[in-house]
Coordinates of C-alpha atoms and ligand atoms in Angstrom, one line a residue:
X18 CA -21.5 18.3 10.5
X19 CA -21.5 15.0 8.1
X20 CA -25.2 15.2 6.3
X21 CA -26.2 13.8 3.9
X22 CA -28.9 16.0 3.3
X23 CA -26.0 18.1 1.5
X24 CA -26.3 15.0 -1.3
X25 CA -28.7 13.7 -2.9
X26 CA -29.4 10.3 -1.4
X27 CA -32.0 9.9 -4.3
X28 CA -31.6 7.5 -7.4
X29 CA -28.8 5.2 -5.9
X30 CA -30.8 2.5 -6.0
X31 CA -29.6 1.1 -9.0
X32 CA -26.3 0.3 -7.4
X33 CA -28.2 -2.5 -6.0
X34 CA -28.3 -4.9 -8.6
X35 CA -24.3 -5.2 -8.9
X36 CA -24.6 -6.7 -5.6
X37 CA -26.8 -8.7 -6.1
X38 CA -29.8 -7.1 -4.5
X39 CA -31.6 -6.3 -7.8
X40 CA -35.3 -6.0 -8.4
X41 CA -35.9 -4.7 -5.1
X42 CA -34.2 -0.9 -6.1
X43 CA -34.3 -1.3 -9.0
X44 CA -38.2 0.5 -8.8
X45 CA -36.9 3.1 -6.6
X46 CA -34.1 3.7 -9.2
X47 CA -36.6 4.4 -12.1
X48 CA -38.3 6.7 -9.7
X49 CA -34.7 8.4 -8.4
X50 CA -32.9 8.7 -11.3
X51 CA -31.6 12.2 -11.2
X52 CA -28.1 13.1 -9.0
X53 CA -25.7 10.9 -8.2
X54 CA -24.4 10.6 -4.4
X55 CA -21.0 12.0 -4.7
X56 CA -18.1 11.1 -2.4
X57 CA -15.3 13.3 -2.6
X58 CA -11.5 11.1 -2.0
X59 CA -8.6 13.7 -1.4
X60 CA -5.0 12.1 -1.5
X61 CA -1.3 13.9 -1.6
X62 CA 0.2 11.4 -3.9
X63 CA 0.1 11.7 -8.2
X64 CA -2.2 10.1 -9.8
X65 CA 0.6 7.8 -11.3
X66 CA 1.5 6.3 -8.2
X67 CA 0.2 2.8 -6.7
X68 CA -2.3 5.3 -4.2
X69 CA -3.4 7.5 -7.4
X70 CA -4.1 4.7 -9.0
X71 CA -6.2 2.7 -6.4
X72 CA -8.0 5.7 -6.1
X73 CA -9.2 5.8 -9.9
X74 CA -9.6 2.5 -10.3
X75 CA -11.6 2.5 -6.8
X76 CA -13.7 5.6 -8.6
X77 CA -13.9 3.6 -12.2
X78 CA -15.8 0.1 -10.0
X79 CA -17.6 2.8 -8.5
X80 CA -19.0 4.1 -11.2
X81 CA -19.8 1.2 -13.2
X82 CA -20.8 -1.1 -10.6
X83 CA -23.5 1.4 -9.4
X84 CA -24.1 2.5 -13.1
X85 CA -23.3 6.0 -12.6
X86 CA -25.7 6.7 -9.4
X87 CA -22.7 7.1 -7.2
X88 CA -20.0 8.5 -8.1
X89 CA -16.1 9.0 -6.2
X90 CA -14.4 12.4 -7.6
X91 CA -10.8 12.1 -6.7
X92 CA -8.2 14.5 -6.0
X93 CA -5.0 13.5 -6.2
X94 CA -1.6 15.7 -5.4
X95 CA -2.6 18.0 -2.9
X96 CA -4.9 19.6 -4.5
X97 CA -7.5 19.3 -2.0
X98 CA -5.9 19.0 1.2
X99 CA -1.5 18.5 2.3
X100 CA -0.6 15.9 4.5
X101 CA -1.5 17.1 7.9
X102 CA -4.3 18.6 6.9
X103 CA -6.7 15.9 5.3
X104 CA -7.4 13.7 8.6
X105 CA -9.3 16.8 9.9
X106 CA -10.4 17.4 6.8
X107 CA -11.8 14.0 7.1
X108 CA -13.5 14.4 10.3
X109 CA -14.9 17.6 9.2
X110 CA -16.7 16.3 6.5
X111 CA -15.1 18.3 4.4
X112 CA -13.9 15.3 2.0
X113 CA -15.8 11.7 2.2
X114 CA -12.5 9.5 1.7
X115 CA -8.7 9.6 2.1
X116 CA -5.2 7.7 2.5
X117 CA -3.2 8.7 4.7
X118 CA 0.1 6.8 5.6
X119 CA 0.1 5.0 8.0
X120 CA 2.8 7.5 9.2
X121 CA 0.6 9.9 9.7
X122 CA -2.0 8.4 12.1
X123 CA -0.1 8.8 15.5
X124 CA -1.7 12.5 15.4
X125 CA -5.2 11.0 16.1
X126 CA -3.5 8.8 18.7
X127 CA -3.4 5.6 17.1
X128 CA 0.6 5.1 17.7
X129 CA 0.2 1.6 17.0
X130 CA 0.5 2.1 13.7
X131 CA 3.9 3.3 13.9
X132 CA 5.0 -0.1 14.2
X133 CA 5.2 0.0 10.5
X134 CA 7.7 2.9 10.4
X135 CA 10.3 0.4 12.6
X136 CA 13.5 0.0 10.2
X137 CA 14.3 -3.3 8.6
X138 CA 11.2 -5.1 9.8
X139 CA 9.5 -6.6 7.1
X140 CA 11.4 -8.9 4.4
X141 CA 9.1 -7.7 1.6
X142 CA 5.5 -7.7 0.8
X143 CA 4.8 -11.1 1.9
X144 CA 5.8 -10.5 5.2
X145 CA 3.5 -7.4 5.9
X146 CA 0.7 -8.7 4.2
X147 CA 0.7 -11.9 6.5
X148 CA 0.1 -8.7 8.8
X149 CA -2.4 -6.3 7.3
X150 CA -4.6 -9.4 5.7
X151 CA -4.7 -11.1 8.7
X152 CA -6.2 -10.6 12.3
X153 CA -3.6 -7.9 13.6
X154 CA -4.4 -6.1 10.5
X155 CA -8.4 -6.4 10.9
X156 CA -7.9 -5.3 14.6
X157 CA -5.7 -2.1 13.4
X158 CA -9.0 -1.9 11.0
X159 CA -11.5 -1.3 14.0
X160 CA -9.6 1.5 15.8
X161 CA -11.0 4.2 14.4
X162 CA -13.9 4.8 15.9
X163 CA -13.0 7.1 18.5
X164 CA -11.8 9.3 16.1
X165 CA -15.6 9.5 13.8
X166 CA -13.9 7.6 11.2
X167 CA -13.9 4.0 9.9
X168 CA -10.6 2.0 8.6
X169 CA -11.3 0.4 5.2
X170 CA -8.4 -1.5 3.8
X171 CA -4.5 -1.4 3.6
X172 CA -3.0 0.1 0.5
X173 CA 0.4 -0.5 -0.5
X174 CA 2.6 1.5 -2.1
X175 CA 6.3 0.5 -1.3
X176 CA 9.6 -0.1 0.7
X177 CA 11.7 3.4 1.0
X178 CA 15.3 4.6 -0.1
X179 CA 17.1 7.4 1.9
X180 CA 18.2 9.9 -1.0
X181 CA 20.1 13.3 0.0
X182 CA 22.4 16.0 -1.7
X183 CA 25.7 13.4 -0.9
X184 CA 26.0 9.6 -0.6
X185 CA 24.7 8.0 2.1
X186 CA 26.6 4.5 2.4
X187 CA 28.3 4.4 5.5
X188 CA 25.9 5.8 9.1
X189 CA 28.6 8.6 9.4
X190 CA 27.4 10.0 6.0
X191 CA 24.3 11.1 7.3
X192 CA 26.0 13.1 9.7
X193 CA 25.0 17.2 9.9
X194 CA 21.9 16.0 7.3
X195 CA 18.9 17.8 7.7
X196 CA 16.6 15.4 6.7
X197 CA 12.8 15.5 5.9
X198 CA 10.5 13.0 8.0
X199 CA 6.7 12.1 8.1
X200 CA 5.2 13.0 11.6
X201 CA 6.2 9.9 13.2
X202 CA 8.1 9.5 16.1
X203 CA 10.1 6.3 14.7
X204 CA 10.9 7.8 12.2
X205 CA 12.3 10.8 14.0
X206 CA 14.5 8.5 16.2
X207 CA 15.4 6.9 13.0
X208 CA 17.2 9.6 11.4
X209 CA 18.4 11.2 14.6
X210 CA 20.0 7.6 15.5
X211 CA 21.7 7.3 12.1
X212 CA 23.4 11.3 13.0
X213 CA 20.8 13.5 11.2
X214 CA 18.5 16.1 12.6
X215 CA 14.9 16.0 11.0
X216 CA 12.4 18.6 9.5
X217 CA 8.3 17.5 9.0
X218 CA 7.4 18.6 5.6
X219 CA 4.5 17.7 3.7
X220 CA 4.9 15.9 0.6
X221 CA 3.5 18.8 -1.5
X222 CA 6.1 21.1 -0.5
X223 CA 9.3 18.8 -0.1
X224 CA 10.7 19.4 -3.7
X225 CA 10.8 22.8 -2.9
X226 CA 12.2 22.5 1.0
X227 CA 15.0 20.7 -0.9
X228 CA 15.7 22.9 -3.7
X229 CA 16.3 25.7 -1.0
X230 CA 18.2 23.5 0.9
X231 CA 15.8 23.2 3.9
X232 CA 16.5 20.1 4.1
X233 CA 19.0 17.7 2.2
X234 CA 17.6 14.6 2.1
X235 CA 14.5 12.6 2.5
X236 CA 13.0 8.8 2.4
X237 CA 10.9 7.6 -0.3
X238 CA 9.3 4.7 -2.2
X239 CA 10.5 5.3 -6.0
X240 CA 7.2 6.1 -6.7
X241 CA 6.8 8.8 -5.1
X242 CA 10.2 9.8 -5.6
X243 CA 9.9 9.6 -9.6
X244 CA 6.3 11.9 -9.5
X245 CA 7.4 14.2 -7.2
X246 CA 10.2 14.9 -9.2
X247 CA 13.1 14.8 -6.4
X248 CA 15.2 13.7 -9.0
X249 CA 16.0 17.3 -10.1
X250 CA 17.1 18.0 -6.0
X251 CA 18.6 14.7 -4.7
X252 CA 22.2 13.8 -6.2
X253 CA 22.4 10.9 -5.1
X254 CA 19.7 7.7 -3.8
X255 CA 20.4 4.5 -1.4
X256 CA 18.8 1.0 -2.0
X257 CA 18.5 0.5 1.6
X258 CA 14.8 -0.7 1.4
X259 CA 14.9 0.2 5.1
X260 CA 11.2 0.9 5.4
X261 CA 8.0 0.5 4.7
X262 CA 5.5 3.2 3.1
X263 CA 1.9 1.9 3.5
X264 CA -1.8 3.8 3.3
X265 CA -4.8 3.7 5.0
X266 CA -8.3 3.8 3.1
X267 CA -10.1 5.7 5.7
X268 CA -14.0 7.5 5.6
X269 CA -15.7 9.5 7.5
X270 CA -17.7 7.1 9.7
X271 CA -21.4 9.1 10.1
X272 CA -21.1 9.9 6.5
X273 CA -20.8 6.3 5.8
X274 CA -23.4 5.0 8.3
X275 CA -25.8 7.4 6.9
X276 CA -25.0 5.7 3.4
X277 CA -28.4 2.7 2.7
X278 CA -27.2 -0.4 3.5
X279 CA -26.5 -1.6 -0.1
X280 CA -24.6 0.8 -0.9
X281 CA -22.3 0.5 2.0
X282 CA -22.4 -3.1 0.2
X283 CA -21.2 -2.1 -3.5
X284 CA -19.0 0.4 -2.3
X285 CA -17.0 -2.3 0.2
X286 CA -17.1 -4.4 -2.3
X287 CA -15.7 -1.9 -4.8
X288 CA -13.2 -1.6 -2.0
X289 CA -12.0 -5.1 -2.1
X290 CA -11.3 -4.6 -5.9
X291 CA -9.7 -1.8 -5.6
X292 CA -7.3 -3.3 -2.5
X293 CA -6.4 -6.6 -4.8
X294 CA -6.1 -4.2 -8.1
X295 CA -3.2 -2.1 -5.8
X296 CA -1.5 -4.6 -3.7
X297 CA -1.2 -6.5 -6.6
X298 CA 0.4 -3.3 -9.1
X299 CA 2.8 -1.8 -6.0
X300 CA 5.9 -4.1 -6.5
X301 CA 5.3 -3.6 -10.5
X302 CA 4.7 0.6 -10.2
X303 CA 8.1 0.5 -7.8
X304 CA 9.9 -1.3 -9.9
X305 CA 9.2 0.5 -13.4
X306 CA 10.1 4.0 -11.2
X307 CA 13.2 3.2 -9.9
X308 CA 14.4 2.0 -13.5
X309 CA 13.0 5.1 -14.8
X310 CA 15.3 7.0 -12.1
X311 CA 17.8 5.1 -13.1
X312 CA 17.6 5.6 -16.6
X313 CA 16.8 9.3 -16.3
X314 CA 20.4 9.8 -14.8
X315 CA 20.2 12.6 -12.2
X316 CA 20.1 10.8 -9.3
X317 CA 22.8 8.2 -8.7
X318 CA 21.4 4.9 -7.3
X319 CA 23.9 3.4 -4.7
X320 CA 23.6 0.2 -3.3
X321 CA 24.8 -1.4 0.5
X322 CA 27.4 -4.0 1.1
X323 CA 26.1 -6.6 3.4
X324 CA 28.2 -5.0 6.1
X325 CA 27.0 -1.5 5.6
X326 CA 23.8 -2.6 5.8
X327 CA 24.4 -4.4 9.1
X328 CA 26.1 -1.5 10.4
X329 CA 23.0 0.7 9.4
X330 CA 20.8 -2.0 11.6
X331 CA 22.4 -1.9 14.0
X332 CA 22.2 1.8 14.3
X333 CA 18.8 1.9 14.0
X334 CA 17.9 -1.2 16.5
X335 CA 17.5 1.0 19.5
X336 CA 14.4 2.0 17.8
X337 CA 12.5 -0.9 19.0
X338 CA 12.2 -0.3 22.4
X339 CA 10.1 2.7 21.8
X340 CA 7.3 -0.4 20.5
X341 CA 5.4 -1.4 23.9
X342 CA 1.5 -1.9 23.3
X343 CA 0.6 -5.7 22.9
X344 CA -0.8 -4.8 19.1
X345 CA 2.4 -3.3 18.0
X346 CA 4.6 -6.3 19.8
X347 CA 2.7 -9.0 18.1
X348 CA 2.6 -7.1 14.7
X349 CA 6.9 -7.2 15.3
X350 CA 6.8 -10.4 16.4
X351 CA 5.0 -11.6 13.3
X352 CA 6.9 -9.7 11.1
X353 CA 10.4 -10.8 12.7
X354 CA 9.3 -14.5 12.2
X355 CA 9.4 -14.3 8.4
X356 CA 12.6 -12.1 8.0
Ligands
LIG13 C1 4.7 11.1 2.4 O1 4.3 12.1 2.9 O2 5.9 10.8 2.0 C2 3.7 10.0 2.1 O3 2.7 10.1 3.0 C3 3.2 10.2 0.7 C4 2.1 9.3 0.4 O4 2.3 8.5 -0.5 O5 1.0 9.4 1.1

């Protein structure tokens, strides 16, 4: 399926001397210097969001670091693949890079990763990258083999606000809500807990399930919120903060093991750029959204009392128990400590 006889594995060897392998490829390069290997990296977020971003930046290093003899061509919003289409899409072949949620992964059975879904677990960015940089995260990393396909790195983007047609403040007010979930079963129980009944909807079509009134509400970082322009559809946003919204850096493993050596070395290290550039923009890019919804004026931005917020915890705590592999328990554990 994956071949790279479909690229031209010629006249990459110039990427060697970026990492440090230099004279040795640098012959071949003057012999190989016609097409670029091209990886194609497919992603349902704007290209203004802490993902879209990552993803240029990732395809920028690329590019100079290899002096133009690989090259990443991104595709950002859907316009490639939706959301539950791009992990097959992935597996196919048919694109070379994406990142999904973390959300989404439960449909090729890695439901340890729904762990990050669990309400009111993590106290901010510290506390899940104490997680994702250290050795539960590196273990999450090597799951993916089963599934032809290699975990690269953790992506931020941010921590999600519930946002509907009405105010959501106290549980009751999410009561006869139809409200528009990732596939993930924790976050299913999450909005049937608080009172609502849930609809999966990819991103690229939830302005539109909203304007018809499919659904009525939905849970987003402001990022995505701002570029997906829910503003025009959703009255009314909560700073509950109740979740997280993390990605996945993922390729297609016998793509990438067909890759030479070095350049499986410039483009991890291109990779580790790219991770630092993003984790260290996704507060910043969250930030500058929600005060641009804010400023912007359609969307009312409510806060919680202390006490709301409890009573929205409390709700939601029964969640939990659905967390029972050891991964999972230690990632709450962990987590739990620093809150
Ligand atoms: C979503 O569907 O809400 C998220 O997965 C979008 C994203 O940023 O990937």
């Amino acid at each position: 399926m994956v071949n790279l006889k479909r690229r031209t594995l010629l006249g990459v060897a110039g990427a060697a001397a970026c990492v440090g392998l230099g004279a040795t490829f640098l012959s071949r390069r003057e012999r190989h210097q016609d097409a670029p290997i091209v990886l194609r990296f497919s992603h349902v977020a704007a290209a203004n969001t802490p993902k879209g971003r990552a993803a240029q930046y990732l395809s920028d290093e690329v590019a100079r670091a290899s002096r133009g003899e690989v090259r990443i061509d991104v595709f950002p919003n859907s316009t490639l693949y939706k959301d539950g289409e791009e992990l097959e899409a992935l597996q196919l072949g048919t694109v070379d890079m994406i990142a999904p949620s973390l959300s989404k992964l439960a449909s090729i059975g890695l439901n340890g990763f729904a762990a990050f879904d669990l309400p009111f677990l993590f106290s901010g960015y510290e506390s899940l990258h104490e997680i994702t940089d250290g050795p539960i995260g590196r273990k999450m990393l090597d799951q993916f083999e089963h599934a032809g396909l290699a975990g690269k790195a953790f992506w931020d983007n941010g921590f999600k606000n519930m946002s509907a047609t009405r105010p959501l403040i106290e549980v009751k007010d999410f009561s006869q809500l139809r409200m528009r979930i990732q596939p993930s079963k924790i976050i299913d129980l999450q909005m049937r807990l608080l009172g609502a009944s849930t609809e999966d909807i990819a991103l690229a079509d939830l302005r539109d399930a909203l304007a018809k009134g499919l659904v009525q509400g939905c849970e987003n970082p402001p990022s995505n919120f701002l570029t997906q322009n829910l503003g025009a559809v959703q009255q009314y946003m909560t700073l509950s903060r109740h979740g997280y919204l993390g990605n996945l850096l993922l390729v297609n493993n016998e793509f990438w093991s067909q890759l030479p050596r070095y350049i499986r070395t410039l483009l991890d290290e291109c990779i580790d750029a790219a991770t630092r550039y993003t984790n260290s923009i996704a507060r910043t890019e969250n930030d500058q959204a929600l005060a641009m919804i804010e400023s912007t004026g359609t969307t009312r931005v409510l806060d919680l009392s202390a006490r709301q917020r409890s009573d929205w915890q409390k709700t939601l705590e029964p969640v939990y128990q659905q967390i029972t592999d050891s991964t999972s328990l230690a990632l709450v554990a962990t987590a739990r400590r620093r809150s």
